[in-house]
Short mmCIF file of C-alpha atoms in Angstrom, two decimals:
data_model
loop_
_atom_site.label_atom_id
_atom_site.label_comp_id
_atom_site.label_asym_id
_atom_site.label_seq_id
_atom_site.Cartn_x
_atom_site.Cartn_y
_atom_site.Cartn_z
CA MET A 1 3.18 -19.54 -20.93
CA SER A 2 1.49 -22.42 -22.64
CA GLY A 3 0.59 -21.65 -26.24
CA GLN A 4 2.63 -18.44 -26.45
CA PHE A 5 5.28 -19.95 -28.68
CA ASP A 6 2.90 -21.70 -31.10
CA GLY A 7 4.32 -19.78 -34.01
CA HIS A 8 7.66 -21.55 -33.63
CA ARG A 9 6.74 -25.16 -32.95
CA SER A 10 6.44 -27.75 -35.70
CA ALA A 11 2.85 -28.61 -34.80
CA PRO A 12 0.88 -27.08 -31.89
CA GLY A 13 0.35 -29.63 -29.17
CA SER A 14 2.26 -32.25 -31.17
CA LEU A 15 2.81 -35.68 -29.68
CA SER A 16 6.57 -35.34 -30.09
CA ASP A 17 6.55 -32.24 -27.86
CA GLY A 18 4.78 -34.26 -25.19
CA ILE A 19 7.24 -37.15 -25.40
CA TYR A 20 10.16 -34.70 -25.41
CA GLU A 21 8.88 -33.17 -22.19
CA ARG A 22 8.25 -36.52 -20.48
CA ILE A 23 11.78 -37.74 -21.23
CA TYR A 24 13.21 -34.33 -20.27
CA LYS A 25 11.44 -34.50 -16.90
CA SER A 26 12.60 -38.08 -16.29
CA ILE A 27 16.23 -37.11 -16.93
CA SER A 28 15.89 -33.95 -14.81
CA ALA A 29 14.34 -35.93 -11.93
CA GLY A 30 17.23 -38.38 -11.92
CA ASP A 31 15.21 -41.35 -13.17
CA TRP A 32 17.82 -41.64 -15.93
CA PRO A 33 21.15 -40.33 -14.55
CA VAL A 34 24.09 -39.32 -16.74
CA GLY A 35 25.54 -42.43 -18.39
CA THR A 36 22.26 -44.33 -18.32
CA LYS A 37 21.38 -46.19 -21.50
CA LEU A 38 17.86 -45.31 -22.60
CA PRO A 39 15.33 -47.86 -23.84
CA SER A 40 15.19 -48.31 -27.61
CA GLU A 41 12.82 -46.26 -29.78
CA VAL A 42 10.55 -49.28 -30.07
CA GLU A 43 10.48 -49.78 -26.30
CA LEU A 44 9.81 -46.09 -25.67
CA ALA A 45 7.03 -46.08 -28.26
CA VAL A 46 5.33 -48.94 -26.42
CA GLN A 47 5.94 -47.32 -23.04
CA PHE A 48 4.43 -43.99 -24.09
CA GLY A 49 1.76 -45.44 -26.35
CA VAL A 50 2.84 -43.54 -29.48
CA SER A 51 4.34 -44.39 -32.86
CA ARG A 52 8.06 -44.85 -33.39
CA PRO A 53 8.38 -41.74 -35.62
CA VAL A 54 6.97 -39.62 -32.78
CA VAL A 55 9.62 -40.97 -30.40
CA ARG A 56 12.33 -40.51 -33.05
CA GLU A 57 11.47 -36.81 -33.45
CA ALA A 58 11.51 -36.27 -29.67
CA MET A 59 14.87 -38.05 -29.39
CA LEU A 60 16.29 -35.92 -32.21
CA ARG A 61 15.38 -32.78 -30.28
CA LEU A 62 16.92 -34.14 -27.10
CA ARG A 63 20.15 -34.82 -29.01
CA ILE A 64 20.14 -31.31 -30.48
CA ASP A 65 19.67 -29.89 -26.98
CA GLY A 66 22.67 -31.86 -25.73
CA LEU A 67 20.87 -34.13 -23.27
CA ILE A 68 21.50 -37.45 -24.98
CA GLU A 69 23.81 -38.96 -27.58
CA SER A 70 23.44 -41.98 -29.83
CA ARG A 71 26.23 -44.22 -31.06
CA GLN A 72 25.90 -47.02 -33.55
CA GLY A 73 25.96 -50.32 -31.74
CA ALA A 74 25.96 -48.66 -28.31
CA GLY A 75 22.46 -47.24 -28.20
CA THR A 76 21.45 -43.91 -26.68
CA ARG A 77 22.80 -42.59 -23.38
CA VAL A 78 22.11 -39.58 -21.18
CA ILE A 79 25.02 -37.11 -21.28
CA SER A 80 23.60 -34.07 -19.48
CA VAL A 81 21.01 -33.35 -16.78
CA PRO A 82 18.83 -30.27 -17.39
CA SER A 83 17.72 -27.85 -14.71
CA ARG A 84 14.61 -28.71 -12.68
CA SER A 85 13.88 -24.98 -12.40
CA VAL A 86 12.68 -25.02 -16.01
CA ILE A 87 9.95 -27.45 -15.00
CA GLU A 88 9.02 -25.33 -11.99
CA PHE A 89 8.63 -22.09 -13.95
CA ALA A 90 7.43 -23.32 -17.34
CA GLU A 91 3.81 -24.35 -17.70
CA PRO A 92 3.00 -27.96 -18.67
CA GLY A 93 3.66 -28.60 -22.33
CA SER A 94 5.80 -25.50 -22.85
CA ILE A 95 9.36 -26.79 -22.30
CA ALA A 96 9.82 -27.91 -25.91
CA ASP A 97 8.43 -24.56 -27.08
CA LEU A 98 10.85 -22.67 -24.86
CA GLN A 99 13.80 -24.61 -26.29
CA ARG A 100 12.61 -24.01 -29.85
CA CYS A 101 12.11 -20.32 -29.11
CA TYR A 102 15.76 -19.92 -28.11
CA GLU A 103 16.78 -21.89 -31.20
CA PHE A 104 14.66 -19.54 -33.34
CA ARG A 105 16.12 -16.45 -31.69
CA VAL A 106 19.72 -17.50 -32.33
CA GLY A 107 19.13 -17.38 -36.07
CA VAL A 108 16.78 -14.43 -36.36
CA GLU A 109 18.43 -12.13 -33.82
CA GLY A 110 21.89 -12.95 -35.08
CA GLU A 111 20.86 -11.73 -38.52
CA ALA A 112 19.06 -8.73 -37.01
CA ALA A 113 22.31 -7.64 -35.33
CA TYR A 114 24.15 -8.14 -38.63
CA VAL A 115 21.68 -5.93 -40.52
CA ALA A 116 21.60 -3.33 -37.74
CA ALA A 117 25.38 -2.98 -38.03
CA GLN A 118 25.04 -2.50 -41.78
CA ARG A 119 22.23 0.07 -41.55
CA GLN A 120 24.15 2.30 -39.10
CA SER A 121 21.05 4.20 -37.93
CA ARG A 122 22.68 6.59 -35.46
CA ALA A 123 19.38 7.37 -33.70
CA LYS A 124 18.65 3.68 -33.12
CA ILE A 125 22.21 2.96 -32.02
CA THR A 126 21.91 5.78 -29.48
CA GLU A 127 18.80 4.05 -28.09
CA ILE A 128 20.65 0.74 -27.79
CA LEU A 129 23.59 2.43 -26.06
CA ALA A 130 21.21 4.02 -23.54
CA ILE A 131 19.79 0.60 -22.66
CA VAL A 132 23.24 -0.93 -22.30
CA GLU A 133 24.16 1.93 -19.96
CA LYS A 134 21.28 0.81 -17.71
CA LEU A 135 22.73 -2.69 -17.73
CA ARG A 136 26.16 -1.28 -16.82
CA VAL A 137 24.71 0.58 -13.84
CA ALA A 138 22.91 -2.58 -12.69
CA ALA A 139 26.19 -4.48 -12.88
CA LEU A 140 28.03 -1.77 -10.89
CA GLU A 141 25.30 -1.70 -8.24
CA MET A 142 25.31 -5.51 -8.12
CA LYS A 143 21.62 -5.72 -8.95
CA ASP A 144 19.71 -8.11 -11.20
CA ILE A 145 19.08 -6.83 -14.71
CA PRO A 146 15.31 -6.32 -15.11
CA ALA A 147 13.79 -8.53 -17.78
CA GLU A 148 12.18 -5.41 -19.25
CA ASP A 149 15.59 -3.84 -19.94
CA ASP A 150 16.89 -7.06 -21.48
CA ILE A 151 13.84 -7.27 -23.73
CA ALA A 152 14.13 -3.58 -24.63
CA PHE A 153 17.70 -4.21 -25.82
CA HIS A 154 16.72 -7.02 -28.17
CA VAL A 155 13.73 -5.10 -29.52
CA ALA A 156 15.90 -2.01 -30.07
CA VAL A 157 18.41 -4.03 -32.09
CA ALA A 158 15.55 -5.35 -34.21
CA GLU A 159 14.26 -1.80 -34.72
CA ALA A 160 17.75 -0.73 -35.81
CA THR A 161 17.45 -3.06 -38.83
CA GLU A 162 14.72 -0.72 -40.13
CA ASN A 163 12.98 -3.90 -41.29
CA SER A 164 9.53 -4.55 -39.79
CA TYR A 165 9.85 -8.32 -40.30
CA TYR A 166 12.79 -8.52 -37.90
CA PHE A 167 11.00 -6.29 -35.42
CA SER A 168 7.78 -8.35 -35.46
CA SER A 169 9.65 -11.65 -35.13
CA VAL A 170 11.88 -10.52 -32.29
CA LYS A 171 9.01 -8.81 -30.48
CA ALA A 172 7.08 -12.08 -30.47
CA ALA A 173 10.02 -14.31 -29.54
CA THR A 174 11.36 -12.29 -26.61
CA VAL A 175 8.43 -13.42 -24.46
CA ALA A 176 10.79 -16.28 -23.51
CA LEU A 177 13.01 -13.78 -21.72
CA HIS A 178 10.48 -13.33 -18.91
CA VAL A 179 10.59 -17.00 -17.99
CA GLY A 180 14.28 -17.35 -18.81
CA THR A 181 15.27 -14.50 -16.50
CA LYS A 182 13.38 -16.01 -13.56
CA ILE A 183 15.00 -19.40 -14.10
CA ALA A 184 18.52 -17.99 -14.52
CA ARG A 185 18.17 -16.11 -11.23
CA THR A 186 17.23 -19.27 -9.31
CA LEU A 187 20.22 -21.15 -10.73
CA SER A 188 22.91 -18.54 -10.19
CA HIS A 189 24.81 -18.47 -6.91
CA SER A 190 26.09 -14.98 -7.67
CA THR A 191 23.93 -12.09 -8.87
CA VAL A 192 27.11 -10.03 -9.29
CA GLY A 193 28.76 -12.56 -11.57
CA ARG A 194 25.70 -13.16 -13.70
CA THR A 195 24.83 -9.47 -14.09
CA ALA A 196 28.40 -8.56 -15.06
CA LEU A 197 28.50 -11.37 -17.61
CA VAL A 198 25.16 -10.41 -19.15
CA TYR A 199 26.28 -6.77 -19.35
CA GLU A 200 29.53 -7.73 -21.10
CA GLU A 201 27.64 -9.88 -23.62
CA HIS A 202 25.32 -6.99 -24.48
CA LYS A 203 28.23 -4.54 -24.68
CA LEU A 204 30.04 -6.72 -27.22
CA ILE A 205 26.95 -6.67 -29.40
CA VAL A 206 26.34 -2.94 -29.28
CA ASP A 207 30.04 -2.13 -29.81
CA ALA A 208 30.04 -4.23 -32.98
CA ILE A 209 26.83 -2.60 -34.22
CA ALA A 210 28.11 0.91 -33.46
CA THR A 211 31.36 0.32 -35.35
CA GLY A 212 29.61 -1.32 -38.29
CA ASP A 213 31.25 -4.72 -37.77
CA ALA A 214 28.35 -6.79 -39.03
CA GLU A 215 30.04 -10.19 -38.73
CA GLN A 216 31.08 -9.53 -35.14
CA ALA A 217 27.60 -8.23 -34.30
CA ARG A 218 26.03 -11.43 -35.61
CA SER A 219 28.46 -13.77 -33.85
CA SER A 220 28.20 -11.84 -30.57
CA MET A 221 24.41 -11.89 -30.63
CA ARG A 222 24.32 -15.61 -31.42
CA ALA A 223 26.82 -16.33 -28.64
CA HIS A 224 24.79 -14.25 -26.17
CA ILE A 225 21.54 -16.09 -26.86
CA GLU A 226 23.25 -19.48 -26.73
CA SER A 227 24.75 -18.48 -23.36
CA ALA A 228 21.33 -17.35 -22.15
CA ARG A 229 19.88 -20.71 -23.14
CA ARG A 230 22.59 -22.55 -21.22
CA ARG A 231 21.97 -20.38 -18.16
CA VAL A 232 18.28 -21.31 -18.31
CA PHE A 233 18.46 -25.02 -19.06
CA VAL A 234 21.77 -26.02 -17.51
CA GLY A 235 22.64 -23.24 -15.11
CA ALA A 236 26.08 -22.78 -16.67
#
């Protein structure tokens, strides 16, 4: 896993990624429970042996990911505990990349769905519908949706844009689905519930694309990827 998302990180192997991951692991392990006030940026910089700007960038990412919040005069506190399964499945140094990959996908794949709905390539839409039918069958049979089928769906939507830039970007980014699927399965208490939910999310997307509702296609795709990210990192 390590190094596979280099195209989407601000600087390969950056110090801020390392600090992000160390704080992430500390929160996940319960060293800093919800409600705990974190040390100041200066104190963390000394603790980790890095500059204050490096800590500031890591803290910004943690805020964006909904793990901490900062209030003027009150400092920074932990507001959410991430899943430990991410640490178990992701290779060292790759957690920040995995987060950034989902962030990247929300924007790119949302627009890909929008364009696919505008293009209205009937042949490509037929391909997407065939994949969603596989997801429907999996949901009915109460089975896990294979990562390969999930990936095929996202790649097919990108192909339906008839724009090679979307296809290349999505093809590279969906590598996160392999790890994400494994993590989501360990966190879910109900295969039936998760599979049905994932199927419904995909169906909303393809229905919007098939009917040419570009705005709905974009919002449904963005919502789906955000939900997938929550299932991976929070288990919700």
